[in-house]
Amino acid sequence: MAYPLYVALIWHHHQPWYKSPEAIADPTGQYRMPWVRLHGVKDYLDLVLILEDYPQLHQTINLVPSLILQLEEYGQGKAIDPHMTLTLTPEQKLTGQQKETIIDNFFHANHRTVIDPYPRYRQLYEQKQEKGRKWCLENWSSQDYGDLLAWHNLAWIDPLFRERDRQIQTWFDKGKGFTLSDRQAILKKHQEIIRQILPQHRKMQDTGQLELITSPYTHPILPLLADSHAGRVAIPEMALPDRRFQWSQDIPRHLRKGRKVYSDQFGREPRGLWPSEQSVSPAILPHIAQAKFKWICSDEAVLGSSLKHFFHRDETGNLYQPEILYRPYRLQTLYGDLAIVFRDHRLSDLVGFTYGGMDSRYAVSDFMGHLDAIARSLIEQQGTHETTLNHPWLVTIALDGENCWEHYPEDGLPFLRELYKRLSEDQDIQLVTVSEFLQQFPPTEIIPTESLHSGSWIDGSFSSWIGDPVKNKAWDLLNAARQTLAKHPEATEENNPEVWEALLAAEGSDWFWWFGEGHSSNEDALFDQLFREHLRSVYHALNESIPRELYQPLEDHAHVGDRPPEGFIQPVIDGYGDEQDWEKAGRIEIGGARGTMHKASLVQRLLYGSNHLNFYLRFDFKKGVKPGKELANELHLFWYYPNIPVYTSPVPLANVPQQTPVNYLFHHHLGINLMTESCWMQEANANHSWHSKSSRINIAFSQCLEVSIPWADLHKKPGSSLHLIAILADHGKFRDYLPENNLIMLQIP
C-alpha cells in the first residue's frame, strides 16, 4: 500500500502569568506586561483564519492554560495593563515619568517588520535612536506622544485584519494626528479581535481541522518539580540549588487544572499534552498517564539520548537514518501507555528562526524541498524498487507559534499563504493532527520508561532553567515558599485558593528562563519583580512574615558583559550594527580585557551568532579610528574544526608569534581588506598550503564591521563545531589577535 508522507505541524501558544497578585486594585493595570494583548491581536486568530481557507490541511495547536485565562479576561474587558493605561491618558496630561516610560517601552518590537513599514512610527523611532531619550523629552510635542501611543497599538494588529476590517485600514491610512478617541477605538478593536480567538479555535476543533492540546497549568518544568537533580542527567557536573526541590505532588495539580481550563473552554477532554518546553523525564510519566492524556511530544535530542543514538545529517541538514525520528513511540506506565512523538529540530527551527529573513516563495520551496528529501530518503531505506512510501511515517514539526512571526514580513502572512497553498496542492504530503495519525497508526516501537532521557527541546537539557547561580537562587526561594506552605495543611485549594494560585504561578518556567545567563529581554527586571510578587503572595495568604530577600532583585539587570549567543540572529549586513539585529548575539568585551588589546582599545567588542543559513560576526571599533592609520588595514579570520579530519595550515602572515592560539593549524581563512571592503577566502590543502575558493561572504564596514558567512561555503555537516580567531594585520604582517587567550566557539545548526 502506498502512503503519503504524513506531517504533524504543532504550534505552541504560551504566555506566563502577567497578572500581579499585588496589583489587583492598581488603577494603572493589574497586568504587569502587555504581551497577552499584543500577541492576541497579532498571532493567535490570524493563524487559524488563514488555515481555515485550506480545510484539507489539519494542524495541532497548544494553548497554555495561563494564556487562555488571560485571553478571557482581556476579551471580557476585565484586564488592564500599564500600556493600556498610558494609551488612554490624554497626551496633554502625561507626566515627565510617563513620557520617559513611553519613549523607553513603546518601540519594543522588531523595527524592520513592525515599525519601519509605517512612516510616522519609523520617524519617531529614528528620532529616539539617533538623538536619544533626552532630545525627545525636550522636543517632542503632545501630538508626537499621541501618535506614538496610537502606533504602538496599531502596528501589532495583524495585516490580515486590515484586509477584512475597513475601520482598521482607515487608521493605517490616516498615519498621524491621532486623538484620544482614536486610541480608545483602537483598544476597543483589540478587545473585539481577542474575543474571537477562543471561539474560532473551538469552531475549527469541532470541524476536525484542528486538534487542540493543553499544557500543565502555568507551564512549569515538570521534571524539575519532581526533582531538581534531574538537571544532572544531561549535565552531570551541573551546579544545583542549595536545597533540593522535590515536590512531585504539585504535578497532578498542574495537570488537573490544565485539563479543566481546556475542557471548560472547548467542551471536550484533551488527548494531547505539550509538556512545558517539551521537558520530559521518567518520573513525570505516571502522572501524565494517570491524568488520562494519550500522547505527549518532545525533541529529537531527547529521542537521541534515550536511544543512545546520535542523529547525523548531511550538508543540507537531512537525516541519514530518518526512520528513527519520523515515527511515534510508546511509553509504558502503571496507569497505561502513552504515545510520544519527537519533533524534527532543524525543520522546526528553520520556520522559527530562519525563513523570516528569506523571500517567502524561496523559503517555502526550501521547506517543501526538505519534506521531499525526507520522503526520498525513507523510500531508499525500504530496500525495494518501489517509488512510493510503503509505511506510514510521521514528520513532526513543533515550534513557538507567536514570537517567530515578528521577524517575517507582514507577520508571516505571505509565507503562510504560500506554504498552505503548496501543501494543499501536493498529493504526496498530508497534514494531519497528531491524534489522527496515532488513531490510525498506533506506535509499535517502545522506549522503556527508565530509558527516557530527562531533558527539553533546548539542547536536550534543563540548563535554560537551572544551574546558573541566579536561577539556582530563584529555586531556593521557591523551595522555601513551598516548604512554608507544606507546614499549613489547613491551607487547601478549596479554602485558600489564593496561596495555591500564587505558588503554581511561581512554579512557571518563564521566570527561570530570564534569570541569569542564557537569555535576556528588555523586561528582565519586570520578570524578576513578578516572580517575587507571586512568592510574597504565598506568605501573605498564609499570614506568614515575608522574607526580606523577596523585596530585593535577584540580580543586577543593568550589567552587560561577556555572554554566549542567546538565540538565532539574522542581521542586515550594512556596517551600522543595528542593536536589535544583534540582540541575541554572543558578546565578547575586548576593550575592557587585559593585555595588548586593552592598551590600544581599538576594538571595543566582538559580537557573533548564527542561524541555519549563515554565521555572523560584528567588530565594534573605537569611535573615529581609521584603517591604515590607528587601526590595521586588514582583518583575518581563521577557524578549525575539532575532531574532524581535514587539511590544516599555519597562519599565512609574517611575524606571527609562536604562542597559542595563533600558532595553531587552521582549515579556513577569510581575509578582509578594511580599506577597500574586499575579501578573499582560502582553504587549507595538502603540505600545509592554502588554495583560494569561491564564497558568497558579505561584508560591510562603516560604523562597525559586519560579516556574514554562509554555512554552505564551509561544506561541513550540521552539528559540527568550529573554533575561530581574528587577527589584525598591516599589509600581511601580524599586529594583534582577538579575543585574547581564547577562541570563538560556534556549532553549525
XYZ file of C-alpha atoms in Angstrom:
749
model
C 0.000 0.000 0.000
C 1.304 3.478 -0.861
C 1.242 6.176 1.784
C 1.760 9.929 1.659
C 4.355 11.492 3.915
C 2.363 12.464 6.993
C 3.301 15.765 8.610
C 2.131 16.959 12.039
C 2.553 20.716 12.409
C 2.177 21.761 16.057
C 2.014 25.431 17.039
C 2.738 26.280 20.676
C 0.982 29.368 22.097
C 2.170 30.391 25.528
C 2.329 33.412 27.796
C 3.151 33.352 31.523
C 1.077 34.866 34.316
C 1.492 38.604 33.831
C -1.311 39.302 36.300
C 0.173 40.506 39.555
C -1.390 39.271 42.799
C -0.248 42.530 44.414
C -1.761 44.864 41.821
C -5.418 43.829 41.784
C -6.527 47.269 42.912
C -3.870 49.140 40.933
C -5.671 51.539 38.545
C -2.660 51.554 36.172
C -3.083 47.866 35.447
C -3.073 44.579 37.308
C -1.223 43.042 34.357
C 2.451 43.973 34.624
C 3.133 43.476 30.900
C 1.010 43.827 27.737
C 2.130 40.770 25.784
C -1.042 38.683 26.002
C -2.978 41.565 24.478
C -0.428 42.481 21.807
C 0.179 38.905 20.718
C -3.570 38.410 20.930
C -4.174 40.898 18.108
C -1.173 39.709 16.089
C -0.590 35.984 16.353
C -3.392 33.709 17.524
C -6.506 34.427 15.481
C -4.910 35.093 12.096
C -3.010 31.808 12.172
C -6.200 29.759 12.234
C -8.168 32.076 9.938
C -5.530 31.601 7.235
C -5.662 27.846 7.765
C -9.462 27.822 7.509
C -9.121 28.686 3.810
C -7.451 25.256 3.315
C -9.873 22.832 5.028
C -7.968 19.720 3.908
C -4.948 20.800 5.983
C -5.153 19.691 9.621
C -2.938 21.012 12.424
C -2.389 20.794 16.167
C -2.322 23.864 18.399
C -1.312 24.045 22.031
C -2.939 26.767 24.094
C -1.357 27.026 27.535
C -3.980 27.380 30.300
C -2.398 30.557 31.711
C -2.753 32.115 28.255
C -6.386 31.011 27.876
C -7.416 32.569 31.188
C -5.713 35.873 30.377
C -7.269 35.999 26.903
C -10.665 35.524 28.535
C -10.094 38.481 30.836
C -8.925 40.754 28.011
C -11.866 39.701 25.870
C -14.289 40.452 28.716
C -12.736 43.852 29.382
C -11.546 42.788 32.846
C -7.809 43.114 32.152
C -5.814 46.305 32.010
C -2.051 46.669 31.611
C 0.214 49.730 32.015
C 0.472 50.232 28.261
C -3.314 50.464 28.042
C -3.375 52.996 30.877
C -0.824 55.187 29.107
C -2.631 54.825 25.783
C -5.845 56.057 27.381
C -4.179 59.037 29.089
C -4.728 62.405 27.320
C -1.368 63.270 25.807
C -1.514 66.805 27.263
C -1.689 65.324 30.785
C 1.271 62.951 30.549
C 3.805 63.426 33.336
C 7.532 63.519 32.753
C 7.882 59.995 34.173
C 5.117 58.712 31.917
C 6.799 60.259 28.879
C 10.067 58.507 29.771
C 8.211 55.201 30.111
C 6.573 55.669 26.711
C 9.872 56.518 24.995
C 11.612 53.538 26.619
C 8.900 50.924 26.074
C 6.666 51.745 23.115
C 9.224 50.717 20.494
C 9.635 47.167 21.821
C 9.158 45.329 18.528
C 11.222 44.214 15.562
C 11.676 47.587 13.922
C 12.237 46.248 10.397
C 8.887 44.448 10.256
C 6.689 46.165 12.847
C 7.910 49.786 12.880
C 9.735 50.648 9.643
C 6.792 49.912 7.279
C 4.855 52.844 8.789
C 6.464 56.260 8.083
C 5.216 58.088 11.188
C 6.174 55.245 13.557
C 9.560 54.944 11.823
C 10.122 58.709 12.103
C 9.603 58.649 15.872
C 11.735 55.518 16.241
C 14.624 57.054 14.294
C 14.474 60.229 16.366
C 14.758 58.170 19.531
C 17.573 56.015 18.147
C 19.606 58.839 16.630
C 19.006 61.668 19.105
C 18.227 59.848 22.330
C 15.615 59.992 25.025
C 16.721 63.401 26.369
C 16.228 65.053 22.976
C 12.773 63.503 22.625
C 11.726 64.720 26.066
C 12.843 68.233 25.212
C 11.477 68.418 21.662
C 8.501 66.133 21.209
C 5.070 67.757 21.123
C 1.924 66.346 22.665
C 0.918 65.147 19.195
C 4.190 63.200 18.880
C 3.277 61.290 22.025
C -0.304 60.879 20.846
C 0.863 59.354 17.566
C 3.378 57.072 19.283
C 0.711 55.805 21.675
C -1.530 55.038 18.701
C 1.128 53.377 16.545
C 2.380 51.155 19.344
C -1.082 49.598 19.452
C -1.826 49.768 15.713
C 1.350 48.160 14.407
C 0.725 44.956 16.364
C -2.608 44.356 14.629
C -2.103 41.594 12.097
C -2.227 42.614 8.398
C -4.987 40.058 7.820
C -7.400 42.205 9.823
C -6.582 45.267 7.726
C -7.826 43.272 4.721
C -11.032 42.295 6.485
C -11.858 45.400 8.542
C -12.227 48.774 6.845
C -12.030 50.673 10.146
C -8.580 49.236 10.874
C -7.348 50.125 7.398
C -8.667 53.684 7.879
C -6.358 54.143 10.867
C -3.355 52.897 8.896
C -4.252 55.257 6.051
C -4.540 58.169 8.485
C -0.919 57.767 9.587
C -0.690 60.671 12.049
C -2.691 63.198 14.018
C -4.285 60.552 16.247
C -6.582 61.675 19.048
C -7.570 60.130 22.354
C -10.835 58.955 20.819
C -8.836 57.216 18.056
C -6.780 55.408 20.659
C -9.870 54.405 22.612
C -11.343 52.928 19.423
C -8.101 51.078 18.647
C -8.089 49.424 22.071
C -11.768 48.551 21.643
C -10.796 46.851 18.379
C -8.108 44.908 20.278
C -10.802 43.594 22.594
C -13.022 42.689 19.641
C -10.234 40.665 17.983
C -9.244 38.908 21.204
C -12.870 37.907 21.872
C -12.850 35.866 18.660
C -9.719 33.810 19.394
C -11.057 31.046 21.621
C -14.437 30.594 19.843
C -12.666 30.333 16.469
C -10.355 27.637 17.826
C -13.319 25.703 19.227
C -15.170 26.007 15.930
C -12.257 24.576 13.957
C -11.719 21.872 16.560
C -15.331 20.819 16.140
C -14.976 20.627 12.348
C -11.919 18.386 12.803
C -9.417 20.743 11.193
C -7.671 21.495 14.488
C -6.608 19.340 17.378
C -6.276 21.499 20.473
C -3.999 20.330 23.262
C -3.016 21.725 26.624
C -0.045 22.114 28.964
C 0.465 21.973 32.724
C -1.414 24.877 34.308
C 1.261 27.608 34.493
C 3.806 25.972 32.188
C 6.222 24.567 34.817
C 9.177 22.306 34.039
C 7.607 19.111 35.403
C 10.846 17.071 35.700
C 12.354 19.797 37.895
C 9.237 19.924 40.069
C 9.660 16.189 40.585
C 13.366 16.509 41.376
C 15.767 19.366 40.689
C 18.536 16.765 40.414
C 17.053 15.857 37.020
C 19.269 18.672 35.723
C 22.312 16.426 36.169
C 21.070 13.721 33.793
C 22.147 15.730 30.736
C 24.880 17.744 32.514
C 26.386 15.623 35.322
C 28.602 18.466 36.559
C 25.725 20.969 36.771
C 25.742 23.190 39.869
C 22.388 22.824 41.588
C 20.424 24.910 44.118
C 21.449 24.633 47.757
C 18.150 22.937 48.572
C 16.921 20.007 46.531
C 13.475 20.722 45.085
C 11.253 17.607 45.241
C 7.563 18.410 45.118
C 6.161 15.885 42.665
C 2.775 16.214 44.404
C 2.365 19.538 42.604
C 2.448 17.824 39.193
C -1.111 16.386 39.420
C -2.362 19.851 40.416
C -0.892 21.430 37.297
C -2.245 18.642 35.094
C -5.695 18.640 36.651
C -6.097 22.415 36.449
C -4.741 22.420 32.886
C -7.325 19.828 31.815
C -10.133 21.748 33.494
C -9.285 25.052 31.800
C -9.246 23.207 28.477
C -12.491 21.275 28.955
C -14.348 24.328 30.288
C -13.335 26.312 27.221
C -13.543 23.717 24.448
C -16.206 21.289 25.626
C -14.204 18.090 25.453
C -11.270 16.340 27.104
C -7.802 16.889 25.612
C -5.929 13.911 24.257
C -2.516 15.532 23.909
C -0.238 17.242 26.413
C 2.540 19.629 25.477
C 4.979 19.171 28.376
C 6.292 22.645 29.134
C 9.359 23.328 26.959
C 8.915 19.715 25.741
C 10.545 18.692 29.029
C 10.212 15.026 29.950
C 11.651 12.521 32.410
C 10.691 9.032 33.617
C 9.392 10.493 36.899
C 6.596 12.519 35.286
C 5.153 9.813 33.001
C 2.896 8.102 35.592
C 1.345 11.451 36.486
C 0.603 12.214 32.834
C -0.894 8.786 32.181
C -2.949 8.898 35.378
C -4.345 12.274 34.223
C -5.641 10.392 31.140
C -3.538 12.085 28.486
C -2.899 9.871 25.455
C 0.177 11.438 23.878
C 2.989 13.903 24.521
C 5.707 15.453 22.385
C 9.382 16.214 22.808
C 12.522 16.951 20.813
C 14.826 14.812 18.669
C 17.671 15.451 21.147
C 15.631 13.708 23.843
C 14.979 10.773 21.497
C 18.645 10.524 20.562
C 19.754 10.441 24.195
C 17.019 7.942 25.054
C 18.133 5.561 22.306
C 21.847 6.364 22.675
C 21.751 7.398 19.035
C 23.404 10.462 17.518
C 21.435 11.942 14.642
C 23.800 12.533 11.719
C 22.731 14.945 8.984
C 24.186 15.649 5.584
C 25.342 19.093 4.419
C 21.765 20.089 3.565
C 20.515 19.127 7.029
C 18.715 15.903 6.129
C 18.993 12.833 8.370
C 20.943 9.734 7.383
C 18.631 7.409 9.350
C 15.241 9.122 9.072
C 13.248 6.064 10.103
C 14.418 6.524 13.720
C 12.929 10.017 14.114
C 9.868 10.025 11.874
C 7.674 7.638 13.842
C 5.766 7.684 17.141
C 6.973 5.661 20.123
C 5.196 4.011 23.033
C 5.908 4.603 26.727
C 4.543 2.093 29.240
C 3.399 3.163 32.711
C 1.424 1.607 35.556
C -1.535 3.736 34.515
C -1.497 2.833 30.827
C 0.528 3.549 27.727
C 1.472 6.950 26.382
C 2.415 7.730 22.808
C 5.242 10.192 22.264
C 6.290 11.989 19.084
C 9.590 13.802 18.614
C 9.956 16.932 16.554
C 12.453 17.459 13.747
C 14.555 20.091 15.483
C 16.124 21.513 12.345
C 12.919 21.868 10.327
C 11.167 23.435 13.316
C 13.991 25.926 13.768
C 14.010 26.828 10.081
C 10.422 28.018 10.399
C 11.027 29.599 13.779
C 14.305 31.404 13.173
C 15.455 31.398 9.555
C 12.685 31.657 6.967
C 11.622 35.084 8.245
C 14.750 36.562 6.667
C 14.111 34.997 3.273
C 11.778 35.677 0.369
C 8.564 33.811 1.150
C 8.485 31.796 -2.072
C 12.119 30.758 -1.673
C 11.562 29.866 1.989
C 8.534 27.715 1.188
C 10.416 25.999 -1.639
C 13.221 25.204 0.783
C 10.738 23.808 3.307
C 8.983 21.660 0.704
C 12.358 20.530 -0.577
C 13.246 19.203 2.866
C 9.981 17.261 3.049
C 10.616 15.821 -0.413
C 14.145 14.835 0.654
C 12.772 13.100 3.755
C 10.328 11.099 1.609
C 13.060 10.117 -0.872
C 15.355 9.034 1.939
C 12.635 6.913 3.535
C 11.867 5.299 0.182
C 15.557 4.448 -0.233
C 15.551 2.853 3.230
C 12.825 0.446 2.093
C 15.337 -1.533 0.062
C 12.837 -2.248 -2.708
C 12.244 -0.966 -6.210
C 9.107 0.886 -5.114
C 8.887 4.595 -5.778
C 6.339 5.389 -3.061
C 6.307 5.006 0.708
C 5.143 1.597 1.890
C 4.995 2.607 5.558
C 3.139 5.433 7.349
C 5.858 7.793 8.555
C 5.181 10.957 10.591
C 7.310 14.115 10.441
C 6.630 16.254 13.495
C 7.340 19.977 13.262
C 6.681 21.793 16.532
C 7.554 25.353 17.456
C 6.576 28.620 19.095
C 3.607 29.998 17.164
C 3.934 33.570 18.453
C 7.377 35.151 18.511
C 8.664 33.920 15.156
C 6.175 35.961 13.092
C 7.590 39.265 14.306
C 10.630 38.528 12.113
C 8.583 37.796 8.989
C 7.352 40.473 6.567
C 3.665 41.190 7.155
C 3.690 38.977 10.235
C 4.180 35.850 8.124
C 1.011 36.280 6.057
C 2.710 35.816 2.628
C 4.751 32.873 3.934
C 1.792 31.037 5.457
C -0.425 31.547 2.423
C 2.271 30.254 0.095
C 3.045 27.342 2.417
C -0.578 26.263 2.771
C -1.172 26.647 -0.959
C 1.801 24.421 -1.796
C 0.888 21.837 0.841
C -2.718 21.676 -0.355
C -1.529 21.027 -3.925
C 1.000 18.312 -3.018
C -0.653 14.899 -3.189
C 2.378 13.180 -1.635
C 2.201 15.106 1.651
C -0.699 15.023 4.091
C -1.011 17.393 7.052
C -2.628 15.605 9.991
C -3.270 16.195 13.649
C -1.205 14.010 15.957
C -4.279 12.167 17.257
C -5.490 11.454 13.709
C -2.219 9.740 12.927
C -1.996 7.828 16.229
C -5.556 6.556 15.972
C -4.879 5.160 12.505
C -1.293 4.042 13.131
C -0.676 3.323 16.842
C 3.010 3.245 17.820
C 4.712 -0.122 17.798
C 8.229 0.857 18.851
C 8.700 1.003 22.631
C 11.041 3.216 24.640
C 11.493 1.603 28.081
C 10.341 4.132 30.665
C 13.617 4.057 32.535
C 15.468 4.780 29.263
C 13.605 8.006 28.531
C 16.090 10.848 28.717
C 15.460 13.722 31.135
C 15.678 16.842 29.011
C 13.933 19.546 26.995
C 13.834 20.914 23.451
C 16.753 23.222 24.327
C 19.915 21.151 23.861
C 18.246 18.129 25.451
C 18.934 19.598 28.906
C 17.382 21.849 31.550
C 20.211 24.402 31.626
C 17.893 27.201 30.481
C 16.013 26.936 33.803
C 18.507 25.667 36.396
C 22.259 25.527 37.017
C 23.072 29.235 36.737
C 23.717 30.955 40.126
C 20.761 33.316 39.717
C 18.428 30.563 38.514
C 19.511 28.402 41.459
C 18.853 31.258 43.881
C 15.320 31.527 42.474
C 14.774 27.781 43.008
C 15.885 28.135 46.628
C 13.403 30.988 47.166
C 10.652 28.893 45.575
C 11.601 25.908 47.709
C 11.426 27.956 50.895
C 7.928 29.182 49.993
C 6.820 25.647 49.130
C 8.101 24.290 52.446
C 6.289 27.086 54.288
C 3.047 26.096 52.565
C 3.644 22.446 53.498
C 3.598 23.495 57.168
C -0.012 24.642 56.703
C -2.037 21.513 55.892
C -5.170 23.505 56.632
C -4.476 25.671 53.555
C -6.251 23.593 50.920
C -7.070 24.538 47.355
C -10.715 24.873 48.405
C -10.375 27.118 51.464
C -7.231 29.047 50.467
C -7.137 29.202 46.664
C -5.022 32.385 46.735
C -1.982 30.638 48.170
C -2.130 27.821 45.641
C -2.626 30.171 42.683
C 0.421 32.156 43.809
C 2.563 29.042 44.258
C 1.597 27.476 40.937
C 2.264 30.787 39.171
C 5.736 30.989 40.768
C 6.470 27.432 39.580
C 6.079 28.532 35.938
C 9.085 28.149 33.669
C 9.367 31.720 32.374
C 10.906 33.353 35.432
C 13.811 30.900 35.464
C 14.298 31.296 31.692
C 15.058 35.004 32.063
C 17.195 34.786 35.216
C 20.991 34.772 34.950
C 22.922 33.911 31.823
C 21.438 32.465 28.670
C 18.531 34.756 27.846
C 17.702 38.391 28.335
C 14.997 40.845 27.338
C 14.119 44.474 27.817
C 11.929 43.429 30.727
C 14.182 41.155 32.792
C 13.607 43.367 35.833
C 9.830 43.027 35.487
C 10.052 39.225 35.262
C 12.210 39.309 38.392
C 9.679 41.541 40.156
C 6.662 39.467 39.147
C 8.273 36.197 40.300
C 8.951 37.706 43.724
C 5.413 39.125 43.887
C 3.984 35.629 43.383
C 6.231 34.286 46.157
C 5.339 37.137 48.513
C 1.690 36.307 47.929
C 2.298 32.760 49.182
C 3.494 34.096 52.521
C 0.792 36.775 52.628
C -2.008 34.247 52.056
C -0.619 32.138 54.928
C -0.232 35.142 57.277
C 3.488 34.372 57.448
C 6.208 37.002 57.590
C 7.675 37.685 54.170
C 11.443 37.035 53.811
C 13.456 40.194 53.276
C 15.165 38.849 50.133
C 11.820 38.792 48.322
C 11.938 42.583 48.261
C 15.352 42.654 46.561
C 16.016 41.902 42.852
C 17.704 38.575 42.267
C 20.372 40.167 40.060
C 21.737 43.415 38.667
C 19.764 43.842 35.459
C 21.938 46.705 34.233
C 25.110 44.591 33.980
C 26.304 43.821 30.473
C 29.372 41.630 29.933
C 30.599 38.643 28.000
C 27.903 36.148 27.117
C 27.292 33.292 24.685
C 24.648 33.597 21.942
C 21.108 33.609 23.300
C 19.338 32.571 20.094
C 19.443 32.752 16.323
C 20.059 36.112 14.660
C 19.614 37.419 11.104
C 21.199 40.881 10.940
C 21.192 43.103 7.880
C 24.827 43.480 6.831
C 25.235 47.210 6.253
C 28.026 48.223 8.629
C 25.747 50.108 11.012
C 25.329 47.448 13.712
C 21.610 47.669 14.372
C 21.382 46.739 18.057
C 18.074 44.958 17.632
C 19.571 42.769 14.909
C 22.334 41.669 17.312
C 20.222 41.496 20.462
C 20.628 37.726 20.892
C 24.229 37.531 19.654
C 27.134 36.338 21.742
C 29.293 39.157 23.079
C 32.961 39.381 23.994
C 34.091 42.648 25.548
C 37.546 43.362 24.135
C 38.263 46.947 25.163
C 37.856 46.062 28.818
C 40.056 42.978 28.688
C 43.611 42.833 29.973
C 46.626 42.789 27.678
C 47.578 44.414 24.396
C 44.023 44.883 23.152
C 43.204 46.710 26.372
C 46.139 49.044 25.871
C 45.053 50.032 22.394
C 41.292 49.583 22.962
C 40.780 49.976 19.221
C 38.393 47.006 19.191
C 35.719 47.574 21.805
C 33.746 44.364 21.471
C 33.079 41.399 19.243
C 29.577 40.041 18.620
C 28.846 36.696 16.991
C 25.936 34.417 16.231
C 24.223 32.377 13.546
C 21.093 30.973 12.005
C 20.651 27.971 9.738
C 21.977 29.827 6.682
C 24.894 31.915 7.922
C 27.105 32.766 10.813
C 27.719 36.401 11.612
C 30.452 38.500 13.167
C 30.462 42.128 14.178
C 33.503 44.107 15.282
C 32.869 47.374 17.140
C 35.874 49.691 16.884
C 36.743 52.724 18.922
C 34.835 55.667 17.508
C 36.748 57.629 14.893
C 39.587 55.169 14.209
C 40.523 54.656 10.565
C 42.016 51.545 8.944
C 45.544 52.104 7.714
C 46.135 54.716 10.431
C 45.465 53.824 14.080
C 43.732 50.611 13.013
C 45.380 47.834 10.995
C 44.300 47.730 7.362
C 43.467 44.000 7.364
C 41.414 41.632 9.461
C 41.977 37.886 9.038
C 39.661 35.183 10.332
C 40.947 31.650 10.852
C 38.996 28.639 12.004
C 39.384 24.930 12.516
C 37.042 22.060 13.265
C 37.918 19.888 16.265
C 37.622 16.128 15.792
C 37.084 16.438 12.027
C 39.923 15.078 9.830
C 40.684 17.889 7.361
C 43.780 19.532 5.915
C 45.208 22.293 8.091
C 47.797 25.005 7.594
C 49.528 27.667 9.690
C 48.557 31.343 9.557
C 49.924 32.738 6.229
C 51.116 36.047 7.692
C 54.540 37.436 8.551
C 55.796 37.914 12.105
C 53.282 35.556 13.715
C 54.470 34.860 17.292
C 54.967 31.279 18.450
C 52.216 31.368 21.044
C 48.791 29.840 21.387
C 46.343 30.128 19.803
C 47.863 31.993 16.813
C 50.339 29.162 16.186
C 47.529 26.625 15.718
C 46.863 24.993 12.351
C 43.637 26.131 10.687
C 41.384 24.895 7.890
C 39.644 28.044 6.599
C 40.958 31.576 6.196
C 38.993 34.706 5.379
C 40.994 37.839 4.630
C 39.325 41.259 4.751
C 40.852 44.497 3.496
C 39.243 47.107 5.724
C 40.192 49.981 3.429
C 38.687 48.570 0.235
C 35.996 46.393 1.917
C 37.120 43.466 -0.212
C 37.649 39.925 0.972
C 39.076 36.590 -0.132
C 38.508 33.024 1.072
C 41.088 30.238 1.354
C 41.004 26.593 2.378
C 43.908 24.519 3.648
C 45.360 21.929 1.285
C 47.995 19.218 1.473
C 51.509 20.041 2.708
C 50.361 23.000 4.825
C 49.363 25.045 1.809
C 46.385 27.304 1.124
C 44.265 27.499 -2.019
C 41.603 30.035 -2.956
C 37.929 29.118 -3.019
C 34.807 30.944 -4.082
C 32.347 32.137 -1.473
C 29.223 34.244 -1.006
C 30.554 36.101 2.008
C 29.032 39.515 2.635
C 30.880 42.283 4.493
C 30.190 45.934 5.268
C 32.339 48.436 7.146
C 31.011 51.797 8.291
C 30.245 52.418 11.944
C 31.345 48.838 12.593
C 32.465 45.813 10.590
C 29.744 43.236 9.909
C 30.437 39.883 8.262
C 28.043 37.195 7.021
C 29.491 33.769 6.095
C 27.200 31.094 4.584
C 27.465 27.708 6.259
C 27.155 26.157 2.801
C 30.519 27.667 1.814
C 32.246 25.640 4.528
C 30.882 22.243 3.432
C 30.605 20.910 6.954
C 27.806 18.814 8.400
C 25.180 20.271 10.770
C 26.190 19.769 14.363
C 29.890 20.270 13.632
C 31.774 22.658 15.899
C 34.180 25.340 14.751
C 36.720 27.438 16.619
C 37.536 30.897 15.331
C 40.193 33.538 15.904
C 40.595 37.031 14.415
C 43.990 38.553 13.578
C 44.696 42.191 12.773
C 47.495 42.732 10.253
C 49.189 45.518 8.300
C 49.871 44.519 4.692
C 50.228 40.873 5.613
C 52.227 41.449 8.812
C 50.783 40.277 12.123
C 49.829 43.049 14.549
C 47.493 41.535 17.143
C 44.731 38.981 17.634
C 41.429 38.670 19.444
C 39.788 37.517 21.547
C 42.771 37.295 23.874
C 43.788 33.833 25.054
C 40.530 32.470 23.782
C 38.649 31.269 20.715
C 35.142 31.990 19.479
C 33.260 28.705 19.500
C 30.173 28.040 17.365
C 28.210 24.989 16.331
C 26.720 24.587 12.877
C 22.934 24.333 13.465
